[in-house]
Coordinates of C-alpha atoms and ligand atoms in Angstrom, one line a residue:
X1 CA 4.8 -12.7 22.1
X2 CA 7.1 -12.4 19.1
X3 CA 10.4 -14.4 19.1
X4 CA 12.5 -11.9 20.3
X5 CA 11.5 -9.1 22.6
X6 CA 11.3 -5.7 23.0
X7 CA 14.4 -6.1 25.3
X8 CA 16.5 -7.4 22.5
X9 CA 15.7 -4.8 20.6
X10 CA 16.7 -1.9 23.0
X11 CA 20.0 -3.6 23.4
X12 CA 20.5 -3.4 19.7
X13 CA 23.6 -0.6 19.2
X14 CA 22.6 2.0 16.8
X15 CA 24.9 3.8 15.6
X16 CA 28.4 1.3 17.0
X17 CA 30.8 -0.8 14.8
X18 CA 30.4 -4.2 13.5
X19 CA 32.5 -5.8 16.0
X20 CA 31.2 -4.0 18.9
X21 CA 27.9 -5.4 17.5
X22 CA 28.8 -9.1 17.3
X23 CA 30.4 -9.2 20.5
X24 CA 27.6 -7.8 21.9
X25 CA 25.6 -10.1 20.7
X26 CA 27.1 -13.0 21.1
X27 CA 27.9 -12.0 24.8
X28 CA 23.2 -11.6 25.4
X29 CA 22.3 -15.3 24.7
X30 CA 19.8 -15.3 27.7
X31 CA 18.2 -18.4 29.1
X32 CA 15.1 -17.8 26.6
X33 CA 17.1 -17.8 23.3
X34 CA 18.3 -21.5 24.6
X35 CA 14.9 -22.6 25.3
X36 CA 14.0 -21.5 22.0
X37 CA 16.7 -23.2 20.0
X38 CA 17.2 -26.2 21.7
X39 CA 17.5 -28.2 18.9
X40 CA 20.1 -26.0 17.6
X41 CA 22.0 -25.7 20.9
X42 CA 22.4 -29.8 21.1
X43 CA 23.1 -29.8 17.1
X44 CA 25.6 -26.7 16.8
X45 CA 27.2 -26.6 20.0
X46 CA 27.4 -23.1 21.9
X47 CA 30.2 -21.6 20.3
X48 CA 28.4 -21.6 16.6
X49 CA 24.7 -20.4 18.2
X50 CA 26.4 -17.2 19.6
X51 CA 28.3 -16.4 16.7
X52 CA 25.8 -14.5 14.9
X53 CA 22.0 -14.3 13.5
X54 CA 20.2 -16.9 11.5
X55 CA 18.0 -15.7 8.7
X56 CA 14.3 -17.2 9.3
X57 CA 12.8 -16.4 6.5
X58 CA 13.6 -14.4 3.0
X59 CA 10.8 -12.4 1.1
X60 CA 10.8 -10.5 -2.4
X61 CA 7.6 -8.0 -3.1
X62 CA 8.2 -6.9 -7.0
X63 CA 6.1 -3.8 -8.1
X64 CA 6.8 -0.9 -10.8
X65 CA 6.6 1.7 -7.9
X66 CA 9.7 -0.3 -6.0
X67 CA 10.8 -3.6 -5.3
X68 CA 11.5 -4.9 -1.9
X69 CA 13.9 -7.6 -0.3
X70 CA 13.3 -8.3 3.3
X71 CA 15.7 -10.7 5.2
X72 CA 13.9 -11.4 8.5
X73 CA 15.9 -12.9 10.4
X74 CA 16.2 -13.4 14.7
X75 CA 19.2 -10.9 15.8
X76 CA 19.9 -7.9 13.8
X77 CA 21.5 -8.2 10.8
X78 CA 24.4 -5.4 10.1
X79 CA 25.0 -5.0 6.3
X80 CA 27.0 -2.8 4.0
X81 CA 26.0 -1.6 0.6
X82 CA 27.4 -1.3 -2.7
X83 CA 25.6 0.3 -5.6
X84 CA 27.4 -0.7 -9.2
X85 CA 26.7 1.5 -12.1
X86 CA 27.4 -1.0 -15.0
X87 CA 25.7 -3.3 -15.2
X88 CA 23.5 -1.8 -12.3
X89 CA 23.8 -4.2 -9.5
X90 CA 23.5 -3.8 -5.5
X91 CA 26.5 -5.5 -3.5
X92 CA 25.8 -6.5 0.1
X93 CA 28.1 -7.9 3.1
X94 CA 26.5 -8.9 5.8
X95 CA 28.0 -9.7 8.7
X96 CA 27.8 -12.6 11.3
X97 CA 25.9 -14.8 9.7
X98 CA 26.2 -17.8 7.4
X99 CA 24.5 -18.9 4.2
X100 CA 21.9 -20.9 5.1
X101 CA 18.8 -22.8 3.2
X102 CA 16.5 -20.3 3.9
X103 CA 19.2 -17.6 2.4
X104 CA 19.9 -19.5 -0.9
X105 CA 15.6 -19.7 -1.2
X106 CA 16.1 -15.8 -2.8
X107 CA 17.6 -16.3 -5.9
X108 CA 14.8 -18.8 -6.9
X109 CA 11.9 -16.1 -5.2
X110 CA 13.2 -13.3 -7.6
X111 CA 10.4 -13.4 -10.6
X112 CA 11.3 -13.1 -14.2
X113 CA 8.7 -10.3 -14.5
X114 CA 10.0 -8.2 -12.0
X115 CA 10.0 -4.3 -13.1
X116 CA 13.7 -3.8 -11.3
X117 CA 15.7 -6.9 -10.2
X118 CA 16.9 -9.0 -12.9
X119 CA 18.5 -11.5 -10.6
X120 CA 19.7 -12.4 -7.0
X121 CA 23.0 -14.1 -6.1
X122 CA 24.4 -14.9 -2.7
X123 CA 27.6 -16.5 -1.7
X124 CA 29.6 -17.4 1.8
X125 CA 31.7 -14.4 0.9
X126 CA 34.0 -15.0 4.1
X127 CA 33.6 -16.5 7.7
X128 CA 30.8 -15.1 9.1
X129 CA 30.1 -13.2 6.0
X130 CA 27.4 -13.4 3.4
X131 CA 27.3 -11.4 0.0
X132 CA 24.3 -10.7 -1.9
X133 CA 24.2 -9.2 -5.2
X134 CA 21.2 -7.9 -6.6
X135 CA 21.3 -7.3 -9.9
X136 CA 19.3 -4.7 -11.5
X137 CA 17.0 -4.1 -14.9
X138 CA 17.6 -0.5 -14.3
X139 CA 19.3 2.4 -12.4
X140 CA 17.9 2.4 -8.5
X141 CA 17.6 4.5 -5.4
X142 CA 18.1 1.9 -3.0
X143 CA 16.9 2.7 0.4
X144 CA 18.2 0.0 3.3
X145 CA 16.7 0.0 7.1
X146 CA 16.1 -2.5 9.7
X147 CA 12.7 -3.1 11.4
X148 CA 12.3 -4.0 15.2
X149 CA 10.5 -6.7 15.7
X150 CA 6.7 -6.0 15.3
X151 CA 3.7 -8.5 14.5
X152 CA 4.7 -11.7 13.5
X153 CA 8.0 -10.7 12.3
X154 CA 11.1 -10.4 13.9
X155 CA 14.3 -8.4 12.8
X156 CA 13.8 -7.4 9.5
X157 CA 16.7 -5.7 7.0
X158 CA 15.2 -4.3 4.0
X159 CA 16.1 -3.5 0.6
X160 CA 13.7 -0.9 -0.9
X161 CA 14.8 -0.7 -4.7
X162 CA 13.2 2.3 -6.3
X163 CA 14.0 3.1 -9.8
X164 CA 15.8 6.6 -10.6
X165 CA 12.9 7.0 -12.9
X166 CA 10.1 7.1 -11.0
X167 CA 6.9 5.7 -12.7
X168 CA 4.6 8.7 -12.9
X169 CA 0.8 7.6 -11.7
X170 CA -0.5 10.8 -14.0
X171 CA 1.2 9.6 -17.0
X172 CA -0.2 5.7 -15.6
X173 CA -3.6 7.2 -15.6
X174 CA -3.7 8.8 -18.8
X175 CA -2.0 5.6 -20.3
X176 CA -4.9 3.8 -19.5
X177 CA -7.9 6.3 -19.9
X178 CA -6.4 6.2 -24.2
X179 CA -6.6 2.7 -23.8
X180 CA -9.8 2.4 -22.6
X181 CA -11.2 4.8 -25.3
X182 CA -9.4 3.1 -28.1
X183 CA -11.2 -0.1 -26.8
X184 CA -14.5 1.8 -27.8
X185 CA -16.3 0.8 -25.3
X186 CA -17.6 4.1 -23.9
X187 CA -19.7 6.6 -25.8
X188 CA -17.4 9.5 -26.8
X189 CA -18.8 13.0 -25.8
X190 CA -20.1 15.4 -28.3
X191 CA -17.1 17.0 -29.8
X192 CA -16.8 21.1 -29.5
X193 CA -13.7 22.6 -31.7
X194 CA -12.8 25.6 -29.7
X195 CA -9.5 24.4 -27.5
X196 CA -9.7 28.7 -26.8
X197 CA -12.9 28.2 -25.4
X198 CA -13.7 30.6 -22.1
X199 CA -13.2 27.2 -20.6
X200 CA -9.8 26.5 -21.4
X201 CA -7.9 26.4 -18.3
X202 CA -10.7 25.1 -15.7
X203 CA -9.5 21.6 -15.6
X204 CA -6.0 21.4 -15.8
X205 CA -6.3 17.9 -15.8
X206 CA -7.9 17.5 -18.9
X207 CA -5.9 19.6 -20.9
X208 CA -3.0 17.7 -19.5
X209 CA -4.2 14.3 -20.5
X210 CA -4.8 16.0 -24.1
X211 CA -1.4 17.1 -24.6
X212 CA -0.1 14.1 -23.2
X213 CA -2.1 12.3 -26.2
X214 CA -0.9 14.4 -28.8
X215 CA 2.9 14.3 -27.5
X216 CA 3.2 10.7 -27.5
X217 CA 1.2 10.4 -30.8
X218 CA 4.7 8.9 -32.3
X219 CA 5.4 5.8 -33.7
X220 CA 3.1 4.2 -31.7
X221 CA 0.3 6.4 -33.1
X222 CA -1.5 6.7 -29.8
X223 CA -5.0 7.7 -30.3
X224 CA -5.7 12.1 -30.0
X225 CA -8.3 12.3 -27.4
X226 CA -11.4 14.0 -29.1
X227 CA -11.2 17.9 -27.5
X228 CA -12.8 18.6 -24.5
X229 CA -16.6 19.0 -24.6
X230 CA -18.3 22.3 -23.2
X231 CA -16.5 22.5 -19.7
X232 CA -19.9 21.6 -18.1
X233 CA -20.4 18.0 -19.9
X234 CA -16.6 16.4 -20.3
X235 CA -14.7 16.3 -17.4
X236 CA -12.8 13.5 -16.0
X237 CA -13.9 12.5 -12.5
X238 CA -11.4 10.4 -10.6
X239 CA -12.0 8.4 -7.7
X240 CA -9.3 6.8 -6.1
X241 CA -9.4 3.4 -4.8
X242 CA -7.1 2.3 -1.7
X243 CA -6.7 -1.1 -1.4
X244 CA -5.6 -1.4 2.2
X245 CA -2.5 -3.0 3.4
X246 CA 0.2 -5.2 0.8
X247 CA 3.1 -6.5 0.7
X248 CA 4.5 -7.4 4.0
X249 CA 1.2 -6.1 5.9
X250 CA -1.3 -8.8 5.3
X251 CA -3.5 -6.7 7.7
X252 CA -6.2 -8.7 9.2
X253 CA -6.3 -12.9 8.7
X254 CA -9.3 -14.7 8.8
X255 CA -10.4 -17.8 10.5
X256 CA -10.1 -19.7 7.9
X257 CA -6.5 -18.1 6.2
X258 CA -8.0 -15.5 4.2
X259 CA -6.1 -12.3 3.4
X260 CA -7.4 -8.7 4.0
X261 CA -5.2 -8.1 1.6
X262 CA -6.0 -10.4 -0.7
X263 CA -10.0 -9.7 -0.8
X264 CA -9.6 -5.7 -0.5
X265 CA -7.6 -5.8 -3.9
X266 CA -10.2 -8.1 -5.4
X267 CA -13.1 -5.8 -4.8
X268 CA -11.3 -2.3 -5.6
X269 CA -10.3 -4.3 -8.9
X270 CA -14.2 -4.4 -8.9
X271 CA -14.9 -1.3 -8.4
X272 CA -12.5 0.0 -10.6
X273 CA -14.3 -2.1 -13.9
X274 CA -17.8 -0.3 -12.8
X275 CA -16.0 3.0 -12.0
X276 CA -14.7 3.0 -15.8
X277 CA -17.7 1.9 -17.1
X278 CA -19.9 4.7 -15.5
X279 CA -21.2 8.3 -16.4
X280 CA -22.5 11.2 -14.2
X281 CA -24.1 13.8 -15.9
X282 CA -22.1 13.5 -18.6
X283 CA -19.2 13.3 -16.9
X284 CA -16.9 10.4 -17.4
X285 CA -15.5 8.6 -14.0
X286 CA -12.3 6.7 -13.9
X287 CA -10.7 4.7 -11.4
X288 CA -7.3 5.4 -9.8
X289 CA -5.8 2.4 -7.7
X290 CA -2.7 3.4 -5.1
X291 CA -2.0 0.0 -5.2
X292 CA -2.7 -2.9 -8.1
X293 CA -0.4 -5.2 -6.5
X294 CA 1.1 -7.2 -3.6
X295 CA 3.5 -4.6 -2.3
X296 CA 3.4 -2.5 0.7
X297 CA 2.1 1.6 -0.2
X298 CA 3.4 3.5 3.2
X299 CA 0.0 5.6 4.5
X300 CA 1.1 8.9 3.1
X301 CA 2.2 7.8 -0.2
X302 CA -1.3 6.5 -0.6
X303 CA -2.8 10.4 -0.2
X304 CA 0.2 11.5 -1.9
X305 CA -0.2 9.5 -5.0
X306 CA -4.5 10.3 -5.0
X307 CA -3.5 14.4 -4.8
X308 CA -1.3 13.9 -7.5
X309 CA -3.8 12.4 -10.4
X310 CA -6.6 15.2 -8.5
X311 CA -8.4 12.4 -7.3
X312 CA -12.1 13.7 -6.8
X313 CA -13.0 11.1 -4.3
X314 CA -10.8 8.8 -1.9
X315 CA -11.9 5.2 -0.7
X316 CA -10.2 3.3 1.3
X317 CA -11.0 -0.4 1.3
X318 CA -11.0 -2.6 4.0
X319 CA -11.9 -5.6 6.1
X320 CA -12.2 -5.8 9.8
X321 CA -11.0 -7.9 12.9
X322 CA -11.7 -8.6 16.1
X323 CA -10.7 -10.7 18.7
X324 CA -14.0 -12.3 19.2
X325 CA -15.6 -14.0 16.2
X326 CA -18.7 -12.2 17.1
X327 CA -18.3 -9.1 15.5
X328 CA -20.1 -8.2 12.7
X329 CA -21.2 -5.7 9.3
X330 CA -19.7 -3.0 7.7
X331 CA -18.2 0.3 8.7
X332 CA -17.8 3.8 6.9
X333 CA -15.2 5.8 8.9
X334 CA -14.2 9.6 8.0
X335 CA -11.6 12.0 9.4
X336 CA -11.9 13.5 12.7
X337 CA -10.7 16.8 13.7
X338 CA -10.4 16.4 17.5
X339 CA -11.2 13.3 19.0
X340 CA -12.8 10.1 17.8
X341 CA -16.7 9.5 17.6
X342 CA -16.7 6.6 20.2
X343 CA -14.2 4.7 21.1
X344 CA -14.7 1.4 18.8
X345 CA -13.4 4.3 16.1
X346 CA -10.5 5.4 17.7
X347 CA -9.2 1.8 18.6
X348 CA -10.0 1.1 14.8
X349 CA -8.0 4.3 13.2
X350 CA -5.0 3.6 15.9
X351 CA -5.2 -0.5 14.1
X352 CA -4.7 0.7 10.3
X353 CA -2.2 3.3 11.4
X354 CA 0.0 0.5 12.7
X355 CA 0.0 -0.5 9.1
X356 CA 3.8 1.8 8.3
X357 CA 5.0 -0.1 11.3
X358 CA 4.0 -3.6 10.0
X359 CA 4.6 -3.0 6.3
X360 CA 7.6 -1.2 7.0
X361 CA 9.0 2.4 6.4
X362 CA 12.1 3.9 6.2
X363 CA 11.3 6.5 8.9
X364 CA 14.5 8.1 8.6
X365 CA 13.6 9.0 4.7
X366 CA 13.6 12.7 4.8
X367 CA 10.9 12.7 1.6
X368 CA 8.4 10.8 4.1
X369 CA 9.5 13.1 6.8
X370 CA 8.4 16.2 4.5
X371 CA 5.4 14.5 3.0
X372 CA 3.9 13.6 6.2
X373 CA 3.8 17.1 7.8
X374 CA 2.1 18.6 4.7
X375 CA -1.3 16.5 5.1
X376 CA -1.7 18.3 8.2
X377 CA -3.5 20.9 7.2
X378 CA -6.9 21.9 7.4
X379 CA -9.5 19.8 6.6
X380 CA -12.8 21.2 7.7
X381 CA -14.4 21.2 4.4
X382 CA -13.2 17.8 3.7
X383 CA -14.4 16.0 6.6
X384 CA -18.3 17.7 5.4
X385 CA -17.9 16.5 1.9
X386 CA -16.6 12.9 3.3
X387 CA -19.3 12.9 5.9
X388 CA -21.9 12.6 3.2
X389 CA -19.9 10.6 0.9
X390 CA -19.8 8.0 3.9
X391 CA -23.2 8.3 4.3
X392 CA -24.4 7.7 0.5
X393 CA -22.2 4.7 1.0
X394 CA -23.3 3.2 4.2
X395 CA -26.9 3.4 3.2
X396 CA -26.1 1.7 0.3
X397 CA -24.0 -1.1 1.8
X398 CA -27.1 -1.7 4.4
X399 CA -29.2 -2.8 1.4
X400 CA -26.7 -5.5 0.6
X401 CA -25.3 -6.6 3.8
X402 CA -25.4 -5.7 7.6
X403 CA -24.3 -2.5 9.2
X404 CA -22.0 -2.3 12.2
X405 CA -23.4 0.9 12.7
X406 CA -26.0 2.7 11.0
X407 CA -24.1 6.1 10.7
X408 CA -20.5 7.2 9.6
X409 CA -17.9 7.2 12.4
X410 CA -14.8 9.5 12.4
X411 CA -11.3 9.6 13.9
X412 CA -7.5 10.0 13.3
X413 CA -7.2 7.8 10.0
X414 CA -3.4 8.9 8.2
X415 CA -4.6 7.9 5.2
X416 CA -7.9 9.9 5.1
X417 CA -5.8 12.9 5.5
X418 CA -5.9 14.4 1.9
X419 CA -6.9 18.2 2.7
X420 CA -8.7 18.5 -0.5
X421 CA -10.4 15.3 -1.4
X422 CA -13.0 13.9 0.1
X423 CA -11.8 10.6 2.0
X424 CA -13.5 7.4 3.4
X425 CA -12.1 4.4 4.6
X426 CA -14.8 1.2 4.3
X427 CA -14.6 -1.8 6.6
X428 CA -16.3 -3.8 4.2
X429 CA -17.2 -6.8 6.6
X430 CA -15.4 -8.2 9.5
X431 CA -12.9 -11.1 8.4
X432 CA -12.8 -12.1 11.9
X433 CA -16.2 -13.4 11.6
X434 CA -16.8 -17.0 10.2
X435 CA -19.6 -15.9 8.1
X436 CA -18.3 -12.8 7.2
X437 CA -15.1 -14.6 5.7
X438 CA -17.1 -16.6 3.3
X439 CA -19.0 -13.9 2.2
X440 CA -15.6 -11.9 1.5
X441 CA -14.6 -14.6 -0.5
X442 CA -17.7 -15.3 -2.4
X443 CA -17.7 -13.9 -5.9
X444 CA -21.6 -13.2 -5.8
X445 CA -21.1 -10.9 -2.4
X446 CA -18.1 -9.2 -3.8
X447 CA -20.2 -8.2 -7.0
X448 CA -22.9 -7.2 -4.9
X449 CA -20.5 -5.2 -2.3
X450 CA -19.0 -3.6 -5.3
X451 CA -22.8 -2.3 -6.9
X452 CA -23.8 -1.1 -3.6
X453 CA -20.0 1.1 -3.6
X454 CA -21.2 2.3 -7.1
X455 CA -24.4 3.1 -6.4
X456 CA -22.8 5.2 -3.0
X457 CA -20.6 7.1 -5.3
X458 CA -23.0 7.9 -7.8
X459 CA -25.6 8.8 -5.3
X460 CA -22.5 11.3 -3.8
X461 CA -22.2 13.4 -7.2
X462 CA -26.3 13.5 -7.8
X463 CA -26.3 15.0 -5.1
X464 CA -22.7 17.0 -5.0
X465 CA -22.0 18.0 -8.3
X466 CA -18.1 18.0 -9.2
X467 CA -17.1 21.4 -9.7
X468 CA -14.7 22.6 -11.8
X469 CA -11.2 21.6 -11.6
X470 CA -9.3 24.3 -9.8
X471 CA -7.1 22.7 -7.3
X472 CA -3.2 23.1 -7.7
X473 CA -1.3 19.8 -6.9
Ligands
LIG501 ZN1 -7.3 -2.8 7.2

């Protein structure tokens, strides 16, 4: 259905030279490609048309994790990169194709707030050769791919720009725990002296988040965290929320335009303000989001990111689609060790997987490669404690809206794949439903979605006390 096909795409040279590229391309305009451009063909002539690629459409997705820069265009676009220590700047030539509107639209799309691109230029550099220079608020890992044509999009070339110093979600997490104590707004638990207590040591997390506090207590004066409490009554429980999809994965659209995206974010965001707010037994909760932003989290970066803070719980947040508009209520879904619990689950988990294809990841990244095959591992234990979780949560959601199905369904979710933390994925409603749509986008649902979520998750640890930190990241 997309412009170009998967035949194009096969026909694609991987690893062959420039030239041998263009000639090849220009030698494959098939009947279609004319139908297509029409227009163009009367316009341009022939000789122009197969000369190269035309860029369709130019993106920029800023975030402090990485910045992206997608040229989508509907050939495949072959490009050599330059990275420039001083000032840091990312040179680009690429080849067989010409500056166009839709090219120049960059520099104006870069925002002044972005964390890592300061600016974008590009220029007819020579015939049938564009340069783009990307310049930089800081030293970057650049990593460049191309995307076969998948979804709506056709041939994409990407610029990942990730910054040498990578942001540190711990140090993120702690950032904002101080601030959220400094702004009072939480009753401080009873202070005990002893920092040589018997119960030094059980959560590592803890003690990490106090030296943290006392190391950057510099100019800034940034507030000492009152010590630890008794082991038993002060320990920070941290759920992770997982907005689905970002960036260049919208994930599901709604009838009437509405993001999955879009709403997902708004109700983790939420979530997260009663998650901070909250107490269990004495214990304070805090919120973790893998993503607070429109930008595209690859599946396994999500788990990776919720291991590394110790996340205590894992939700994923979501909103369903269907081809019909009938379709309707809310989902819990867990991991599955074998197969799925009906089919409607298995076609569901096999959907958000697609997400790395549609949001786009380097696949050839050897980190993602070594990250991947260390969440499979066991995860017996987890899929017991997420089991109930889900169910706390489902019977929760059923007093607030409907149910698609009254219990929690499993199978092969990537992103629920965190061997040690209990994981859920909610489909919070289905978008593909008229009424369902409004309600997604209704402030007074939303708040009420987000209580029942609360609720679930306190109903969780009253009934699964959270145990003492022990786990090794
Ligand atoms: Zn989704």
């Amino acid at each position: 259905m997309s412009a170009a096909g998967p035949s194009q795409g096969a026909k694609a040279p991987r690893g062959g030279s420039a030239a041998h590229e263009v000639a090849s391309v220009g030698a494959h305009i098939t009947r279609r490609d004319l139908l297509q451009t029409g227009t163009l063909v009367l316009l341009l002539g022939r000789a122009q048309l197969a000369s190269g690629a035309s860029i369709v459409a130019v993106r920029v997705w800023p975030a402090e994790d990485y910045s992206r820069v997608t040229l989508e265009s509907d050939r495949e676009l072959k490009a050599k990169q330059t990275l420039i220590g001083t000032p840091p700047r990312l040179a680009v030539d690429i080849e067989g194709i010409d500056l166009n509107p839709e090219l120049k639209e960059l520099v104006a799309k870069v925002r002044p707030d972005d964390p890592n691109i300061a600016g974008i230029r590009v220029g007819q550099y020579a015939p049938k050769v564009v340069r783009m220079v990307i310049d930089l608020k800081q030293a970057i890992k650049p990593q460049v791919f191309t995307l076969h044509p998948v979804a709506a999009y056709q041939y994409r070339l990407v610029f990942d720009l990730y910054p040498v110093q990578a942001p540190d979600p711990l140090a993120a997490l702690i950032a904002e725990r101080l601030r959220l104590k400094e702004g009072g707004n939480e009753t401080a638990p009873p202070p005990a002296p002893a920092a040589t207590g018997p119960k030094a040591g059980a959560d590592p997390l803890g003690d990490l988040i106090a030296q943290h506090a006392q190391k950057g207590s510099g100019p800034g004066a940034a507030p000492v965290l009152p010590p630890r409490g008794t082991g038993q009554t002060d320990r920070l429980i941290i759920i992770a929320l997982d907005p689905g999809h970002g960036g260049e994965d919208p994930g599901a659209t709604g009838p009437r335009g509405t993001r999955e995206k879009d709403v997902v974010l708004r109700l983790a965001h939420r979530l997260r303000d009663r998650i901070n707010a909250t107490r269990v037994n004495g214990h304070t909760l805090h919120a973790f989001l893998t993503r607070d932003g429109d930008y595209f989290v690859p599946l396994h970066v999500r788990v990776q990111k919720a291991r590394h803070v110790q996340a205590d719980l894992f939700v994923s947040i979501h909103a369903d689609a269907f081809f019909t508009p009938r379709p309707q209520g809310a989902s819990v879904f867990a991991l599955s060790h074998g197969g799925a619990s009906s089919s409607a689950a298995r076609w569901m988990a096999a959907k958000e997987n697609k997400a790395d294809l549609i949001g786009g990841v380097n696949v050839k990244s050897k980190d993602q490669q070594v990250a991947r095959a260390l969440l499979d591992m066991s995860t017996s234990a987890q899929i017991k404690d997420s089991l109930k979780l889900g169910g706390t949560l489902l019977q929760e959601i059923g007093r607030v809206g409907k149910l698609h199905r009254g219990r929690v369904e499993q199978a092969g979710f990537a992103v629920l794949k965190a061997p040690d933390i209990p994981s859920v994925l909610v489909e919070a409603a289905f978008i593909s439903n008229p009424d369902e749509e409004a309600k997604l986008n209704s402030e007074a649902y939303q708040e009420q979605l987000a209580d029942a979520l609360m609720r679930g998750i306190e109903g969780y640890f009253a009934k699964n006390p959270p145990l003492a930190r022990s786990r090794v990241v």
